[in-house]
Coordinates of N, CA and C in Angstrom, one line a residue:
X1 N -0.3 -8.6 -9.4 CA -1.5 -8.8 -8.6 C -2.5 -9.5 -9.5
X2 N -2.8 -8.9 -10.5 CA -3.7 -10.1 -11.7 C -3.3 -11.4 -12.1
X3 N -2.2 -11.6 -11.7 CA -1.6 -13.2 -11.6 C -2.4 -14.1 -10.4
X4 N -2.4 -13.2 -9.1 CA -2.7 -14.0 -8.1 C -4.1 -14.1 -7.8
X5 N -4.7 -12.8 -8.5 CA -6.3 -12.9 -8.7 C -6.9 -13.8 -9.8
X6 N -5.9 -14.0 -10.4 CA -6.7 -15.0 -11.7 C -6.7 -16.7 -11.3
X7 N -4.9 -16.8 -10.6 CA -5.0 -17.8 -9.9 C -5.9 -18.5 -8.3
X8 N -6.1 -17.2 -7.9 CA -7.1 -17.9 -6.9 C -8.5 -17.9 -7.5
X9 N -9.0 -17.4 -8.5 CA -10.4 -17.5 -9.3 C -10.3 -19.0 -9.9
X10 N -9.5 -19.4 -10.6 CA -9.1 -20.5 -10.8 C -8.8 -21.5 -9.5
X11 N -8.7 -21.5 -8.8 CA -8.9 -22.0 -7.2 C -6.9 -22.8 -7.1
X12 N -6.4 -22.6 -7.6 CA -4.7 -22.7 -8.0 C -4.1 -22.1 -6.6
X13 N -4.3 -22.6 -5.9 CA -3.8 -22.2 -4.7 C -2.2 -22.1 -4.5
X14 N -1.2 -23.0 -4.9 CA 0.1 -23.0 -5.3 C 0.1 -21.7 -5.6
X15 N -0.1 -21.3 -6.6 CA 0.1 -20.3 -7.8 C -0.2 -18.6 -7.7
X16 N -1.2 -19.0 -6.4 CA -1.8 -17.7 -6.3 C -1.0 -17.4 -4.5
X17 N -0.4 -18.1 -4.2 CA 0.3 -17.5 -3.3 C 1.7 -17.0 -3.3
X18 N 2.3 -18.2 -4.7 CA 3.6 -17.8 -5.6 C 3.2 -16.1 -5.7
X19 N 2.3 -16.2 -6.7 CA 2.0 -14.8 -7.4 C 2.1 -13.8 -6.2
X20 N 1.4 -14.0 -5.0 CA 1.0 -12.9 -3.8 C 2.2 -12.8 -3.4
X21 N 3.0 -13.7 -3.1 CA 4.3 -13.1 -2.5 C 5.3 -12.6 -3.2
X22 N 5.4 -12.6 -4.6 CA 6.1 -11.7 -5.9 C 5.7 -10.7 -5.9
X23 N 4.0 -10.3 -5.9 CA 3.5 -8.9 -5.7 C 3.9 -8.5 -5.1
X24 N 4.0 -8.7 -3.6 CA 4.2 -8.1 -1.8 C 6.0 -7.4 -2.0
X25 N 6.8 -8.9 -2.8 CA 8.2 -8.2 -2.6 C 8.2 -6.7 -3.9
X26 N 7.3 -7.1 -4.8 CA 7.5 -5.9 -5.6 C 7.5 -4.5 -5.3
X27 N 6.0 -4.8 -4.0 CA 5.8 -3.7 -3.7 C 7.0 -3.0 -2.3
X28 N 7.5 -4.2 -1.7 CA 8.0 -4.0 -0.3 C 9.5 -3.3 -1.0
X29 N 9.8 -3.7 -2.2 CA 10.9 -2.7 -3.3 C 10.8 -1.7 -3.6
X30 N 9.7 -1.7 -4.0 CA 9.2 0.0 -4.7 C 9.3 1.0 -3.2
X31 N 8.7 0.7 -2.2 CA 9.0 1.6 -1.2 C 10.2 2.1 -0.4
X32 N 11.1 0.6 -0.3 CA 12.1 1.0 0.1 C 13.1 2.2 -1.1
X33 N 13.1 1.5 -2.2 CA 13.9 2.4 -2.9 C 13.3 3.6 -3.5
X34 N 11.8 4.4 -2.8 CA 11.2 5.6 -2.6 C 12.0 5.8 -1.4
X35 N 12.0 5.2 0.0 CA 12.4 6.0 0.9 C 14.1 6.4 0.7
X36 N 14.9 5.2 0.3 CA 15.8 5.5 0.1 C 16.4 6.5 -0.9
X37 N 15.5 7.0 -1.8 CA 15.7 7.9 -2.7 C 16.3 9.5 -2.3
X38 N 16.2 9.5 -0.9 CA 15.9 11.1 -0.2 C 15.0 12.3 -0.9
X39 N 14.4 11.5 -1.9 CA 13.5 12.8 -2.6 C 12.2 13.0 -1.2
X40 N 12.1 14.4 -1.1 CA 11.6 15.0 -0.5 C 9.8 14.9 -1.1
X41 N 9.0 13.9 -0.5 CA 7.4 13.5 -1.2 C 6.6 14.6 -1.3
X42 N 6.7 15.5 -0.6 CA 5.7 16.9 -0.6 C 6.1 18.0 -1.9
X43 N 7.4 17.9 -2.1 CA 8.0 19.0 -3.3 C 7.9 17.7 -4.3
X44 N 8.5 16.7 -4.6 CA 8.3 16.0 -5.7 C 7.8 14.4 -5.4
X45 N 5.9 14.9 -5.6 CA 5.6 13.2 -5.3 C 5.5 12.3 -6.3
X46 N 6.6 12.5 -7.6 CA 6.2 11.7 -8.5 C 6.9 10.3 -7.7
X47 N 6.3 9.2 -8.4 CA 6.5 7.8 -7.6 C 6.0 7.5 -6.5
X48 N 5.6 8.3 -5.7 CA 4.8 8.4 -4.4 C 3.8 8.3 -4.6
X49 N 3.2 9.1 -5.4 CA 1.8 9.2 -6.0 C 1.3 7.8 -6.7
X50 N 1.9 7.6 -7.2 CA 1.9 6.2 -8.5 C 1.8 5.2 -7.5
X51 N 2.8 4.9 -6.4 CA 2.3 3.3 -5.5 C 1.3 3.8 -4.7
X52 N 1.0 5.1 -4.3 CA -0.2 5.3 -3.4 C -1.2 4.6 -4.4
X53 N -1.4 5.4 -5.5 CA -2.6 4.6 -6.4 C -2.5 3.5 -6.6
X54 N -1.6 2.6 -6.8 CA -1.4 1.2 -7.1 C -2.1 0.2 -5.9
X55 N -1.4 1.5 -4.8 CA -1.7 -0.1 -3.7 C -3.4 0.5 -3.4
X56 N -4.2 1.7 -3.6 CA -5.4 1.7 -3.0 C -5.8 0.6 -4.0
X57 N -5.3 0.8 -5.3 CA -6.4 -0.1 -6.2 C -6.1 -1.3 -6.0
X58 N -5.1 -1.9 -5.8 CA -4.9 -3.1 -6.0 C -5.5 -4.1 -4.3
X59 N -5.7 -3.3 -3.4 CA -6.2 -3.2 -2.1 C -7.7 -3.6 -1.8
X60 N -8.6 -2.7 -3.1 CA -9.5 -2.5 -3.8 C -10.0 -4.5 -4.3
X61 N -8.9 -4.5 -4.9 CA -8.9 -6.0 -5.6 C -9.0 -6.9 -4.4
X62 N -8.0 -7.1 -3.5 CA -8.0 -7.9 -2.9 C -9.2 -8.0 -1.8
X63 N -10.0 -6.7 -1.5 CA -11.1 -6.9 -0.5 C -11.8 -7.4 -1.7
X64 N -12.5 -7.3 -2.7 CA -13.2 -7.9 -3.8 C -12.8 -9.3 -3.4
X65 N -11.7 -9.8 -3.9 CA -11.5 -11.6 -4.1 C -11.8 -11.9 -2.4
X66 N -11.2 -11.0 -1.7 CA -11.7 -11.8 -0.9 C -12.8 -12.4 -0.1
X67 N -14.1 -11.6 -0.3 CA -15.7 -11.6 -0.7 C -15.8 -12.8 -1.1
X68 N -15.1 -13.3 -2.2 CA -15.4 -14.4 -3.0 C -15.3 -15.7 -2.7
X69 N -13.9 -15.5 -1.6 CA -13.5 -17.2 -1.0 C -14.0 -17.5 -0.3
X70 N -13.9 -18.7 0.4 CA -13.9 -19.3 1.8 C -13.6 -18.4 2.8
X71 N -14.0 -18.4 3.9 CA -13.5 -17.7 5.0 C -12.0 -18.4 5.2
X72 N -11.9 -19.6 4.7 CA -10.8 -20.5 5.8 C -10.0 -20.3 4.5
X73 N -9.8 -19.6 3.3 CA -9.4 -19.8 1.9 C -8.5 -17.9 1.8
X74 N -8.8 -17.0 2.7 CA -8.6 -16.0 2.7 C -7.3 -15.6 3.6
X75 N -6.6 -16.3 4.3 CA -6.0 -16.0 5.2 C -4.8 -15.1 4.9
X76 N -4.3 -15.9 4.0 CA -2.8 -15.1 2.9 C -3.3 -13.7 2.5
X77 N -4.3 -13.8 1.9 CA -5.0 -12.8 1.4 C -5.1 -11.6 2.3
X78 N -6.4 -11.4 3.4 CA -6.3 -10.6 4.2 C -5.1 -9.8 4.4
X79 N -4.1 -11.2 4.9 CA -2.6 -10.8 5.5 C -2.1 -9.6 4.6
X80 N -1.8 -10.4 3.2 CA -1.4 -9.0 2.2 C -2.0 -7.8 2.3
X81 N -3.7 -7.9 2.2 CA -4.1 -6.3 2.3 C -3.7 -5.8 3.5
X82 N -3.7 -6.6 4.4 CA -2.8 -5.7 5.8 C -1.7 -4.7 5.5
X83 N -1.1 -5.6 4.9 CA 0.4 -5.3 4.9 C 0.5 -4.2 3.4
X84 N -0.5 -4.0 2.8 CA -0.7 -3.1 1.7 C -1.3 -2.1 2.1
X85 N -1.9 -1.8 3.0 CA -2.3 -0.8 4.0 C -1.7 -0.2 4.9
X86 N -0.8 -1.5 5.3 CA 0.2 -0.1 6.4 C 1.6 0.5 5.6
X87 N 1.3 -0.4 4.5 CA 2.5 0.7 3.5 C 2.2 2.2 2.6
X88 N 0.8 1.7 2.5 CA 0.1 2.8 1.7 C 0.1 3.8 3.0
X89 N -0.3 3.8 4.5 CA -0.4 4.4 5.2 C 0.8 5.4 5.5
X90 N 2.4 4.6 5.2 CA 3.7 5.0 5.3 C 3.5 6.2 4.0
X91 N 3.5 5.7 3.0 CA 3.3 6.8 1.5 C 2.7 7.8 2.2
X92 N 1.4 7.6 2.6 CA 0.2 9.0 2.6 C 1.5 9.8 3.8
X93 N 1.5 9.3 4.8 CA 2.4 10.1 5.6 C 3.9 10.7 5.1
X94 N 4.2 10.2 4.1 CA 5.4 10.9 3.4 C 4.7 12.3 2.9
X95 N 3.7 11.7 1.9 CA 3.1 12.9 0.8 C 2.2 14.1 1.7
X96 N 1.8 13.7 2.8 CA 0.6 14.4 3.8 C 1.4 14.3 5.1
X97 N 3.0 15.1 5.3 CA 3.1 15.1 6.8 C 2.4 16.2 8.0
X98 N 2.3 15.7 9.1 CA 2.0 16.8 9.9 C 2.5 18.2 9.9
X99 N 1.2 19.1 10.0 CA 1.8 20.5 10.1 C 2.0 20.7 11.2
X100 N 3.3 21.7 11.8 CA 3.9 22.2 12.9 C 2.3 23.1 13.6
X101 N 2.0 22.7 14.8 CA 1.1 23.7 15.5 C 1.3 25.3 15.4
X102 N 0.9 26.3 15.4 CA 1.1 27.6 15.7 C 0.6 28.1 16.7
X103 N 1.1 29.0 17.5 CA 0.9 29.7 18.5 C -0.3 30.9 18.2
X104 N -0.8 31.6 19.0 CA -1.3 32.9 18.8 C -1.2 33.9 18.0
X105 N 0.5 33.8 18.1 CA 1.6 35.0 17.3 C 1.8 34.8 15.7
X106 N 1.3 33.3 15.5 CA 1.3 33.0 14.3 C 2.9 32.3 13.9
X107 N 3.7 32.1 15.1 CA 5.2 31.4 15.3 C 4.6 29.5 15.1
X108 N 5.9 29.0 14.6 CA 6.1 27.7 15.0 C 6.1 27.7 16.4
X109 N 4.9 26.3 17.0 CA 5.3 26.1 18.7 C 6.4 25.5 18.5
X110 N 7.3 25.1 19.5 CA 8.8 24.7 19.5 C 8.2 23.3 21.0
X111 N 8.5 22.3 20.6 CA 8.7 21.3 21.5 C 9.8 21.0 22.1

């Protein structure tokens, strides 16, 4: 990610979208091979924890640069924090799934 922030400060447009889409597959890796891990994220969120933080901060970065450009200079950009958002969103829902409703009786409701 500091590849493609350094290169779009530098205005390297080539280079900073090279860099964005090396980031994107890094991160589009790291998740799959968490989900595919079958480790269970609620009992052991190590590595879950770690790209959650990665992508809020690095998310963090990219709304910053993106302040900085052109409106018409942001487009790639945005796109990525999209897409770094709805994976961080996937994480949080691993590490934070819904709890089962309870009844009166203090039972699981049963759907």
């Amino acid at each position: 990610m500091r590849e493609a922030i350094d290169a779009f400060d530098k205005q390297d447009a080539k280079k900073a979208q090279e860099s964005l889409g090396d980031y994107l597959s890094h991160i589009r890796a790291s998740w799959t091979l968490l989900q595919s891990s079958g480790r269970n994220a609620v009992r052991h969120p190590e590595g879950f924890r770690e790209l959650d933080l990665a992508l809020r901060e690095d998310g963090r970065f990219i709304e910053d640069l993106s302040h900085r450009l052109s409106y018409f200079d942001r487009g790639n950009l945005v796109k990525a924090g999209e897409e770094i958002e709805q994976i961080r969103t996937k994480v949080i829902k691993e590490l934070f799934p819904p709890v089962n409703p309870r009844n009166k009786s203090g039972r699981d409701v049963q759907h």
